[in-house]
């Protein structure tokens, strides 16, 4: 549905994005992750035809964003980061305007605007001017205007910023429900959001693509470590463990009573596990706990981003 | 070009105009100033008429004691200058405000041609200006009630004002598209409008050929001939060219924004 090839955008001497390529399948939700100023918004602005790339090509639904911009724009709904809305208009009036300008036939404008207000929970503020509604409602009006013409592709720049936890939950549900029928690209700072919503994640930093993968694969890539707790004499347990083959990166953890806890990484998981088991058996210790620790997305993100900078 | 989209943008802009105080203030100021000029012209005319009745010499001196020449023509001159003072206040927000608040990002990513955006905004402004000009029709109505002026110069004078307003609006739309600061937009508009207005002052100082060119470029030379009741295609073409030129420049300016 979306194809991006070797996209580069320069503002004078500054290169905002540098040779970025990725594709998004129909019905997929793609997360766009990156620190501030990484170039997320720039990619989104190219995809929404706000400005053209310096080099490279972006295609949405088979149309080139630069050469066939009108056909692309008919098929997208866009929520910019600042949520720019016409402050002096009433919510319902504004959504009717957007529905009409996006090509909805005149007799359906009212129905579409009413439906999207319903979906986004805007009934209460329908007749208030946009300048008078709260941040949460503004955000929802922004999402509503992106959705109003039922676009094939939705591009949402930080859709849950500035909302309270209950609203965040509602908006996430709304976005999640869109998957399948719509293709969604969303950018965010909030990492758990990515694992909740997105089928795939793109991490960019300083305009460069750092990683593209499923959230769970990215997690797996961040070295898997294991938590181990054994009853036994502290010094001997540590000595024996250090000597084992297939085990590395041993660090001691705080543990209760007379048990010893460690976090370790396997260089060879199968042999490492066997070695630990036979060690415990040989010494007549008890294995109390052994479980894998999943690296959080935060860890991976920071690791990927800092690796890039190193 | 899509008439429906132009209509949608035009309606939205008009609603936005009339939901802010600016447009009402501008109209009130415009009517106060033009009304002041009208009152003075008419009062002077009536005083001179009364004196001329008693003094035939004076009457001969004032051969021009013709209400078209002494009231209506100067009135159109004043209205046109005040119109030039008011239009930048109406046009300055059209693009600059959208750039400042960021709504331009959504507007330009809607499936709408740039031409429709520019025409929609421009026509909204022209509608306000025409409404403003029409409100001054009370002055000639008063003259028609009190005296017997020639009607043709009044009608062509209004045609001239409408064309002048349309040209000044196009110029203002252009300056608004070049900046995100409304004050900067208005300042550039005033600069350009006064250039077009004052350019005729150099006519006597330069060679005849250049003088003709400068006179042709001058915005008020054309309004003068129209308020005499003469519709010359030269004048119409002049104003329409200004409109076309500045709307074209606005489109280019929107495009360069995309390229930056």
Coordinates of C-alpha atoms in Angstrom, one line a residue:
Chain A
X1 CA 0.0 0.0 0.0
X2 CA 2.9 2.3 0.8
X3 CA 6.3 2.1 -0.8
X4 CA 9.1 4.4 0.1
X5 CA 12.4 4.1 -1.8
X6 CA 15.7 5.9 -1.0
X7 CA 13.8 8.9 0.3
X8 CA 16.1 11.9 1.1
X9 CA 15.0 15.4 2.1
X10 CA 17.4 18.3 2.5
X11 CA 16.7 21.7 3.9
X12 CA 19.6 23.7 2.6
X13 CA 22.6 22.0 4.0
X14 CA 20.7 20.1 6.6
X15 CA 19.7 16.5 5.7
X16 CA 16.5 15.8 7.6
X17 CA 16.1 12.2 6.2
X18 CA 18.7 10.2 4.5
X19 CA 18.1 7.3 2.1
X20 CA 15.0 5.8 3.9
X21 CA 13.3 2.8 2.3
X22 CA 10.4 0.7 3.6
X23 CA 7.1 -0.7 2.6
X24 CA 3.7 -1.0 4.4
X25 CA 1.2 -3.7 3.4
X26 CA -2.5 -3.2 3.2
X27 CA -4.2 -3.3 6.6
X28 CA -1.0 -3.1 8.5
X29 CA -0.3 -0.7 11.4
X30 CA 3.2 0.6 11.2
X31 CA 4.8 2.3 14.2
X32 CA 7.3 5.1 13.5
X33 CA 9.7 5.4 16.4
X34 CA 12.5 7.9 16.9
X35 CA 13.8 10.6 19.2
X36 CA 12.7 14.2 18.6
X37 CA 14.1 15.6 15.4
X38 CA 14.8 12.2 13.9
X39 CA 12.8 12.9 10.7
X40 CA 9.5 11.2 11.5
X41 CA 7.4 14.3 10.6
X42 CA 9.4 14.9 7.4
X43 CA 8.7 11.4 6.2
X44 CA 5.0 11.9 7.0
X45 CA 4.9 15.2 5.2
X46 CA 6.3 13.7 2.1
X47 CA 3.8 10.8 2.2
X48 CA 0.9 13.3 2.6
X49 CA 2.3 15.4 -0.4
X50 CA 2.9 18.5 1.8
X51 CA 6.3 18.8 0.2
X52 CA 8.3 16.6 -2.3
X53 CA 11.5 14.7 -1.4
X54 CA 14.8 16.0 -2.5
X55 CA 15.6 12.5 -3.9
X56 CA 13.8 9.2 -3.9
X57 CA 10.3 8.1 -4.5
X58 CA 7.2 7.6 -2.3
X59 CA 4.2 5.7 -3.5
X60 CA 0.8 5.5 -1.8
X61 CA -1.9 3.1 -3.1
X62 CA 0.0 2.9 -6.4
X63 CA 0.2 6.6 -7.0
X64 CA 3.4 8.7 -6.8
X65 CA 3.2 11.3 -4.0
X66 CA 4.8 13.9 -6.1
X67 CA 3.6 13.3 -9.7
X68 CA 0.1 12.2 -8.8
X69 CA -0.4 14.1 -5.6
X70 CA -4.2 14.7 -6.0
X71 CA -4.8 10.9 -6.3
X72 CA -2.7 10.3 -3.2
X73 CA -4.4 13.0 -1.2
X74 CA -7.8 11.6 -2.0
X75 CA -6.8 8.4 -0.3
X76 CA -5.2 9.6 2.9
X77 CA -6.3 11.0 6.2
X78 CA -3.6 13.0 8.0
X79 CA -3.2 14.2 11.6
X80 CA -0.3 16.6 11.9
X81 CA 1.6 16.8 15.1
X82 CA 0.4 20.3 16.1
X83 CA -3.3 19.4 15.3
X84 CA -3.9 22.5 13.4
X85 CA -7.6 23.2 13.3
X86 CA -9.7 26.3 12.3
X87 CA -10.2 27.7 15.8
X88 CA -13.2 29.8 15.0
X89 CA -15.3 27.0 13.6
X90 CA -17.7 24.8 15.5
X91 CA -16.7 21.1 15.7
X92 CA -19.6 19.8 13.6
X93 CA -19.3 22.6 11.1
X94 CA -15.6 21.9 10.7
X95 CA -16.0 18.2 10.2
X96 CA -18.7 18.9 7.6
X97 CA -16.3 21.2 5.8
X98 CA -13.5 18.6 5.8
X99 CA -15.8 15.9 4.6
X100 CA -17.0 18.0 1.8
X101 CA -13.6 19.2 0.7
X102 CA -12.4 15.6 0.7
X103 CA -14.9 14.9 -2.0
X104 CA -17.9 13.5 -0.1
X105 CA -21.1 13.9 -2.1
X106 CA -23.2 16.8 -0.7
X107 CA -26.0 14.6 0.5
X108 CA -23.7 12.3 2.5
X109 CA -21.6 15.0 4.2
X110 CA -24.0 15.3 7.1
X111 CA -24.1 11.6 7.7
X112 CA -20.4 11.1 7.4
X113 CA -19.6 13.9 9.8
X114 CA -22.2 12.6 12.3
X115 CA -20.8 9.1 12.1
X116 CA -17.2 10.2 12.7
X117 CA -18.3 12.4 15.6
X118 CA -20.0 9.3 17.1
X119 CA -16.9 7.1 16.6
X120 CA -14.6 9.7 18.2
X121 CA -17.0 10.6 21.1
X122 CA -17.5 14.2 20.0
X123 CA -21.3 14.4 20.5
X124 CA -21.0 16.6 23.6
X125 CA -18.9 19.3 21.9
X126 CA -20.5 19.2 18.5
X127 CA -21.7 22.8 18.7
X128 CA -18.8 24.4 20.5
X129 CA -16.2 26.4 18.7
X130 CA -12.9 24.5 18.5
X131 CA -11.0 27.2 20.4
X132 CA -13.2 26.5 23.4
X133 CA -12.7 22.7 23.7
X134 CA -10.1 20.9 25.8
X135 CA -6.8 19.4 24.5
X136 CA -8.3 15.9 24.6
X137 CA -11.2 16.9 22.5
X138 CA -9.0 18.8 20.1
X139 CA -7.0 15.7 19.5
X140 CA -10.1 13.7 18.8
X141 CA -11.4 16.3 16.4
X142 CA -8.0 16.0 14.7
X143 CA -8.4 12.2 14.4
X144 CA -12.0 12.6 13.3
X145 CA -11.1 14.9 10.4
X146 CA -8.5 12.3 9.3
X147 CA -11.1 9.6 9.4
X148 CA -14.1 11.4 8.0
X149 CA -13.8 10.3 4.4
X150 CA -12.9 6.7 5.3
X151 CA -9.4 6.9 3.7
X152 CA -7.4 3.8 2.7
X153 CA -4.3 5.2 4.4
X154 CA -4.1 7.0 7.7
X155 CA -1.0 9.0 8.7
X156 CA -1.1 10.0 12.4
X157 CA 1.7 12.1 13.9
X158 CA 1.7 11.4 17.6
X159 CA -2.0 10.7 17.9
X160 CA -2.1 10.2 21.7
X161 CA 0.0 13.1 22.8
X162 CA -1.6 15.3 25.5
X163 CA -4.4 12.9 26.3
X164 CA -5.3 11.5 29.7
X165 CA -4.9 7.8 30.3
X166 CA -8.6 7.0 29.7
X167 CA -8.6 9.0 26.5
X168 CA -5.4 7.3 25.4
X169 CA -7.0 3.9 25.9
X170 CA -10.0 5.0 23.8
X171 CA -8.0 6.4 21.0
X172 CA -5.8 3.3 20.9
X173 CA -8.9 1.1 20.7
X174 CA -10.1 3.3 17.8
X175 CA -6.8 2.9 16.0
X176 CA -6.6 -0.8 16.6
X177 CA -10.1 -1.2 15.2
X178 CA -8.9 0.5 12.0
X179 CA -6.4 -2.2 11.2
X180 CA -7.4 -4.5 8.4
X181 CA -9.7 -2.0 6.6
X182 CA -7.2 0.8 6.7
X183 CA -3.4 1.0 6.5
X184 CA -2.1 3.1 9.3
X185 CA 1.3 4.8 9.9
X186 CA 1.7 6.4 13.3
X187 CA 4.6 8.0 15.0
X188 CA 5.0 8.0 18.7
X189 CA 7.4 8.5 21.6
X190 CA 5.5 6.1 23.8
X191 CA 7.1 2.7 23.4
X192 CA 4.4 0.5 25.0
X193 CA 2.0 2.0 22.5
X194 CA 4.0 0.4 19.7
X195 CA 3.8 -3.0 21.2
X196 CA 0.1 -2.6 21.8
X197 CA -0.8 -1.2 18.4
X198 CA 1.7 -1.9 15.7
X199 CA 2.4 -5.0 13.7
X200 CA 5.7 -3.6 12.6
X201 CA 8.1 -0.9 13.9
X202 CA 10.5 1.4 12.1
X203 CA 13.1 3.1 14.2
X204 CA 14.8 6.1 12.7
X205 CA 17.5 8.3 14.2
X206 CA 19.1 11.4 12.8
X207 CA 17.3 10.8 9.5
X208 CA 18.6 7.3 9.0
X209 CA 16.7 4.0 9.2
X210 CA 18.0 2.1 12.2
X211 CA 15.7 -1.0 12.3
X212 CA 12.5 -2.3 10.7
X213 CA 10.9 -5.3 12.4
X214 CA 8.1 -6.7 14.4
X215 CA 8.1 -5.5 18.0
X216 CA 8.6 -9.0 19.3
X217 CA 11.6 -9.7 17.0
X218 CA 13.2 -6.4 18.0
X219 CA 12.8 -7.6 21.6
X220 CA 14.4 -10.9 20.8
X221 CA 17.2 -9.2 19.1
X222 CA 18.1 -7.3 22.2
X223 CA 20.2 -10.0 23.9
X224 CA 18.0 -12.4 25.9
X225 CA 19.1 -12.8 29.4
X226 CA 18.1 -15.2 32.1
X227 CA 17.4 -14.8 35.8
X228 CA 18.6 -17.7 38.0
X229 CA 18.1 -18.4 41.7
X230 CA 19.8 -21.3 43.5
X231 CA 20.0 -22.3 47.1
X232 CA 23.6 -23.0 48.0
X233 CA 26.7 -21.4 49.5
X234 CA 27.3 -18.0 47.9
X235 CA 31.0 -18.2 47.1
X236 CA 30.9 -21.7 45.6
X237 CA 27.8 -21.1 43.5
X238 CA 29.4 -18.0 41.9
X239 CA 32.7 -19.9 41.3
X240 CA 31.0 -22.9 39.7
X241 CA 28.8 -20.7 37.5
X242 CA 31.7 -18.6 36.3
X243 CA 33.4 -21.8 35.2
X244 CA 30.5 -23.1 33.1
X245 CA 30.7 -23.3 29.4
X246 CA 28.1 -21.4 27.4
X247 CA 27.4 -18.9 30.1
X248 CA 28.6 -15.3 30.1
X249 CA 27.9 -11.9 31.5
X250 CA 27.3 -13.0 35.1
X251 CA 26.0 -10.4 37.5
X252 CA 24.9 -10.9 41.0
X253 CA 21.5 -9.9 42.1
X254 CA 20.0 -9.3 45.6
X255 CA 18.1 -12.4 46.8
X256 CA 16.2 -13.4 49.9
X257 CA 17.4 -15.8 52.7
X258 CA 20.2 -18.1 51.8
X259 CA 19.5 -18.2 48.1
X260 CA 21.8 -16.8 45.4
X261 CA 20.4 -14.9 42.5
X262 CA 22.2 -14.0 39.2
X263 CA 21.4 -12.6 35.9
X264 CA 23.3 -14.2 33.1
X265 CA 23.4 -14.5 29.3
X266 CA 23.8 -17.7 27.4
X267 CA 26.4 -17.8 24.6
X268 CA 24.9 -21.2 23.7
X269 CA 21.6 -21.6 25.3
X270 CA 21.2 -25.4 25.0
X271 CA 24.6 -26.3 26.4
X272 CA 24.4 -23.6 29.0
X273 CA 21.2 -24.9 30.4
X274 CA 22.5 -28.5 30.5
X275 CA 25.7 -27.3 32.3
X276 CA 23.6 -25.5 34.9
X277 CA 21.4 -28.5 35.5
X278 CA 24.3 -30.9 36.0
X279 CA 26.1 -28.4 38.2
X280 CA 23.0 -28.2 40.5
X281 CA 22.7 -32.0 40.5
X282 CA 26.4 -32.5 41.3
X283 CA 26.3 -30.2 44.2
X284 CA 22.9 -31.2 45.5
X285 CA 21.6 -27.6 45.4
X286 CA 18.1 -26.6 44.7
X287 CA 17.0 -24.7 41.6
X288 CA 14.4 -22.2 42.8
X289 CA 13.8 -20.0 39.8
X290 CA 15.0 -19.7 36.3
X291 CA 13.3 -17.5 33.8
X292 CA 14.1 -15.5 30.7
X293 CA 14.1 -11.7 31.0
X294 CA 12.6 -10.0 28.0
X295 CA 14.4 -6.8 27.1
X296 CA 11.9 -3.9 27.1
X297 CA 11.4 -2.0 24.0
X298 CA 12.9 1.0 25.8
X299 CA 16.2 -0.9 26.2
X300 CA 16.3 -1.9 22.5
X301 CA 15.4 1.6 21.4
X302 CA 18.1 3.2 23.4
X303 CA 20.6 0.5 22.4
X304 CA 19.8 1.0 18.7
X305 CA 19.8 4.7 18.8
X306 CA 23.0 5.0 20.8
X307 CA 24.8 2.3 18.7
X308 CA 24.1 4.4 15.7
X309 CA 25.7 7.4 17.4
X310 CA 28.7 5.5 18.7
Chain B
X1 CA -10.3 24.0 -11.2
X2 CA -13.2 22.6 -9.2
X3 CA -16.1 25.0 -8.6
X4 CA -17.4 23.0 -5.6
X5 CA -14.0 23.2 -3.8
X6 CA -13.7 26.9 -4.6
X7 CA -17.2 27.4 -3.2
X8 CA -16.4 25.4 0.0
X9 CA -13.3 27.4 0.7
X10 CA -15.0 30.7 -0.2
X11 CA -17.8 29.9 2.3
X12 CA -15.4 28.9 5.0
X13 CA -13.4 32.1 4.6
X14 CA -16.5 34.3 4.6
X15 CA -17.7 32.6 7.9
X16 CA -14.3 33.2 9.3
X17 CA -14.3 36.8 8.2
X18 CA -17.6 37.5 9.9
X19 CA -16.8 35.6 13.0
X20 CA -14.0 38.1 13.8
X21 CA -14.3 41.7 14.8
X22 CA -11.8 42.9 12.2
X23 CA -14.1 42.9 9.3
X24 CA -16.8 44.9 11.1
X25 CA -14.2 47.4 12.3
X26 CA -12.8 47.8 8.8
X27 CA -16.3 48.3 7.3
X28 CA -17.2 50.9 10.0
X29 CA -14.0 52.8 9.5
X30 CA -14.4 52.7 5.8
X31 CA -18.0 54.1 6.0
X32 CA -17.0 56.8 8.5
X33 CA -14.1 58.1 6.4
X34 CA -16.0 58.0 3.1
X35 CA -19.0 59.5 4.8
X36 CA -16.9 62.4 6.1
X37 CA -15.6 63.1 2.6
X38 CA -19.1 62.9 1.1
X39 CA -20.5 65.3 3.7
X40 CA -17.7 67.8 3.1
X41 CA -18.0 67.7 -0.6
X42 CA -21.8 68.1 -0.5
X43 CA -21.7 70.9 2.1
X44 CA -19.1 72.8 0.0
X45 CA -21.2 72.4 -3.1
X46 CA -24.3 73.7 -1.4
X47 CA -22.5 76.7 0.1
X48 CA -21.0 77.6 -3.3
X49 CA -24.4 77.1 -5.0
X50 CA -26.1 79.5 -2.6
X51 CA -23.3 82.1 -3.1
X52 CA -23.5 81.7 -6.8
X53 CA -27.2 82.5 -6.8
X54 CA -26.4 85.9 -5.4
X55 CA -23.3 86.5 -7.5
X56 CA -23.5 85.7 -11.2
X57 CA -19.7 86.4 -11.6
X58 CA -18.9 83.6 -9.2
X59 CA -21.4 81.4 -11.0
X60 CA -19.5 82.0 -14.2
X61 CA -16.2 81.3 -12.4
X62 CA -17.7 78.0 -11.2
X63 CA -18.7 76.9 -14.7
X64 CA -18.1 73.5 -13.2
X65 CA -21.1 73.9 -10.9
X66 CA -22.1 70.6 -12.0
X67 CA -22.8 68.0 -9.3
X68 CA -21.0 65.2 -11.2
X69 CA -17.8 67.2 -11.5
X70 CA -17.7 68.8 -8.1
X71 CA -19.2 66.1 -5.8
X72 CA -19.3 62.7 -7.4
X73 CA -15.9 62.6 -9.2
X74 CA -13.9 63.8 -6.1
X75 CA -16.0 61.4 -4.0
X76 CA -14.9 58.4 -6.1
X77 CA -11.3 59.6 -5.8
X78 CA -11.5 59.7 -2.0
X79 CA -13.3 56.3 -1.8
X80 CA -10.7 54.7 -3.9
X81 CA -7.9 55.9 -1.7
X82 CA -9.6 54.8 1.5
X83 CA -10.3 51.5 -0.2
X84 CA -6.6 51.1 -0.8
X85 CA -6.0 51.8 2.9
X86 CA -8.5 49.1 4.0
X87 CA -7.8 46.2 1.7
X88 CA -4.5 45.1 3.2
X89 CA -6.3 44.8 6.6
X90 CA -8.7 42.4 4.9
X91 CA -6.2 40.3 3.0
X92 CA -3.3 40.1 5.5
X93 CA -4.7 37.1 7.3
X94 CA -5.7 34.9 4.4
X95 CA -2.6 32.9 4.1
X96 CA -0.4 34.3 6.8
X97 CA -2.7 33.1 9.6
X98 CA -2.9 29.6 8.2
X99 CA 0.9 29.5 8.0
X100 CA 1.2 30.7 11.6
X101 CA -1.3 28.3 13.1
X102 CA -0.2 25.4 10.8
X103 CA -3.6 24.8 9.3
X104 CA -2.0 25.3 5.9
X105 CA -0.5 21.8 6.4
X106 CA -3.9 20.3 6.4
X107 CA -5.3 22.5 3.7
X108 CA -2.6 21.7 1.3
X109 CA -2.9 17.9 2.0
X110 CA -6.6 17.9 1.3
X111 CA -7.4 16.7 -2.2
X112 CA -7.7 20.3 -3.5
X113 CA -5.8 22.1 -6.3
X114 CA -3.7 25.1 -5.2
X115 CA -5.7 27.1 -7.8
X116 CA -9.0 26.3 -5.9
X117 CA -7.4 27.3 -2.6
X118 CA -6.2 30.6 -4.0
X119 CA -9.4 31.4 -5.9
X120 CA -11.6 30.5 -2.9
X121 CA -9.7 32.8 -0.5
X122 CA -9.4 35.6 -3.1
X123 CA -13.1 35.6 -4.0
X124 CA -14.1 35.6 -0.3
X125 CA -12.1 38.8 0.1
X126 CA -13.6 40.3 -3.1
X127 CA -17.1 39.5 -1.7
X128 CA -16.3 41.5 1.4
X129 CA -14.8 44.4 -0.6
X130 CA -17.8 44.5 -2.9
X131 CA -20.2 44.5 0.1
X132 CA -18.2 47.4 1.5
X133 CA -18.3 49.3 -1.7
X134 CA -22.0 48.7 -2.1
X135 CA -22.7 50.2 1.3
X136 CA -21.4 53.5 0.0
X137 CA -24.2 53.6 -2.6
X138 CA -26.2 55.6 0.0
X139 CA -24.2 58.7 -1.1
X140 CA -25.1 58.7 -4.8
X141 CA -28.7 57.8 -3.7
X142 CA -28.8 60.9 -1.6
X143 CA -27.5 63.0 -4.6
X144 CA -30.1 61.5 -6.9
X145 CA -32.8 62.3 -4.4
X146 CA -31.6 65.9 -4.0
X147 CA -30.5 66.7 -7.5
X148 CA -30.3 65.4 -11.1
X149 CA -26.8 64.0 -11.7
X150 CA -25.8 62.1 -14.8
X151 CA -26.2 58.5 -13.9
X152 CA -23.6 56.9 -16.2
X153 CA -20.5 58.3 -14.4
X154 CA -21.9 57.0 -11.2
X155 CA -22.3 53.5 -12.6
X156 CA -18.9 53.4 -14.3
X157 CA -17.3 54.9 -11.1
X158 CA -18.6 51.9 -9.2
X159 CA -17.3 49.6 -11.8
X160 CA -13.9 51.3 -11.3
X161 CA -14.1 50.9 -7.6
X162 CA -14.9 47.2 -7.9
X163 CA -12.0 46.7 -10.3
X164 CA -9.7 48.6 -8.0
X165 CA -10.8 46.6 -5.0
X166 CA -10.3 43.3 -7.0
X167 CA -6.8 44.3 -8.0
X168 CA -5.8 45.4 -4.5
X169 CA -7.2 42.2 -3.1
X170 CA -5.1 40.1 -5.5
X171 CA -2.0 42.0 -4.4
X172 CA -2.9 41.5 -0.8
X173 CA -3.5 37.8 -1.2
X174 CA -0.1 37.5 -2.8
X175 CA 1.8 39.3 0.0
X176 CA -0.1 37.2 2.6
X177 CA 1.2 34.1 0.9
X178 CA 4.8 35.2 1.3
X179 CA 4.9 35.4 5.1
X180 CA 3.4 34.0 8.3
X181 CA 3.3 37.4 9.9
X182 CA 0.1 39.4 9.2
X183 CA 1.8 42.7 10.0
X184 CA 4.6 42.0 7.5
X185 CA 1.9 41.0 4.9
X186 CA 0.0 44.3 5.4
X187 CA 3.2 46.4 5.3
X188 CA 4.3 44.9 2.0
X189 CA 0.8 45.4 0.6
X190 CA 0.8 49.1 1.6
X191 CA 4.3 49.5 0.1
X192 CA 3.2 48.0 -3.3
X193 CA -0.2 49.8 -3.4
X194 CA 1.3 53.1 -2.7
X195 CA 3.9 52.5 -5.3
X196 CA 1.1 51.9 -7.8
X197 CA -0.7 55.0 -6.6
X198 CA 2.2 57.5 -6.4
X199 CA 3.9 56.4 -9.6
X200 CA 1.8 59.0 -11.6
X201 CA 3.5 61.8 -9.6
X202 CA 6.7 61.2 -11.6
X203 CA 4.9 61.6 -15.0
X204 CA 5.7 65.3 -15.4
X205 CA 9.3 64.8 -14.5
X206 CA 10.3 62.2 -17.1
X207 CA 10.3 61.9 -20.9
X208 CA 7.0 61.7 -22.7
X209 CA 7.4 58.0 -23.6
X210 CA 8.3 56.9 -20.1
X211 CA 5.6 59.2 -18.7
X212 CA 3.0 57.4 -20.7
X213 CA 4.2 54.1 -19.3
X214 CA 4.1 55.3 -15.7
X215 CA 0.7 56.9 -16.2
X216 CA -0.6 53.6 -17.6
X217 CA 0.8 51.7 -14.6
X218 CA -0.7 54.1 -12.1
X219 CA -3.7 52.8 -10.3
X220 CA -5.5 56.1 -9.9
X221 CA -5.2 57.3 -13.5
X222 CA -7.5 54.5 -14.5
X223 CA -10.0 55.2 -11.8
X224 CA -10.2 58.8 -12.9
X225 CA -11.2 58.0 -16.4
X226 CA -13.8 55.5 -15.2
X227 CA -15.4 58.0 -12.9
X228 CA -15.8 60.4 -15.8
X229 CA -18.2 57.9 -17.3
X230 CA -15.9 56.6 -19.9
X231 CA -15.4 52.8 -20.1
X232 CA -12.2 52.2 -21.9
X233 CA -11.1 48.6 -22.5
X234 CA -7.6 49.8 -21.7
X235 CA -8.7 50.4 -18.1
X236 CA -10.5 47.2 -17.7
X237 CA -7.5 45.2 -19.1
X238 CA -5.2 47.1 -16.7
X239 CA -7.1 45.9 -13.6
X240 CA -7.7 42.4 -14.9
X241 CA -4.0 42.1 -15.6
X242 CA -3.1 43.1 -12.1
X243 CA -5.5 40.5 -10.7
X244 CA -4.1 37.8 -13.0
X245 CA -0.5 38.7 -12.3
X246 CA -0.9 38.7 -8.5
X247 CA -3.0 35.5 -8.3
X248 CA -0.3 33.8 -10.5
X249 CA 2.4 35.0 -8.2
X250 CA 0.4 33.7 -5.2
X251 CA 0.3 30.2 -6.8
X252 CA 4.1 30.4 -7.4
X253 CA 4.6 31.5 -3.8
X254 CA 2.6 28.5 -2.5
X255 CA 4.7 26.3 -4.7
X256 CA 8.0 27.6 -3.4
X257 CA 6.7 27.0 0.1
X258 CA 6.4 23.3 -0.8
X259 CA 9.9 23.3 -2.2
X260 CA 11.7 24.8 0.7

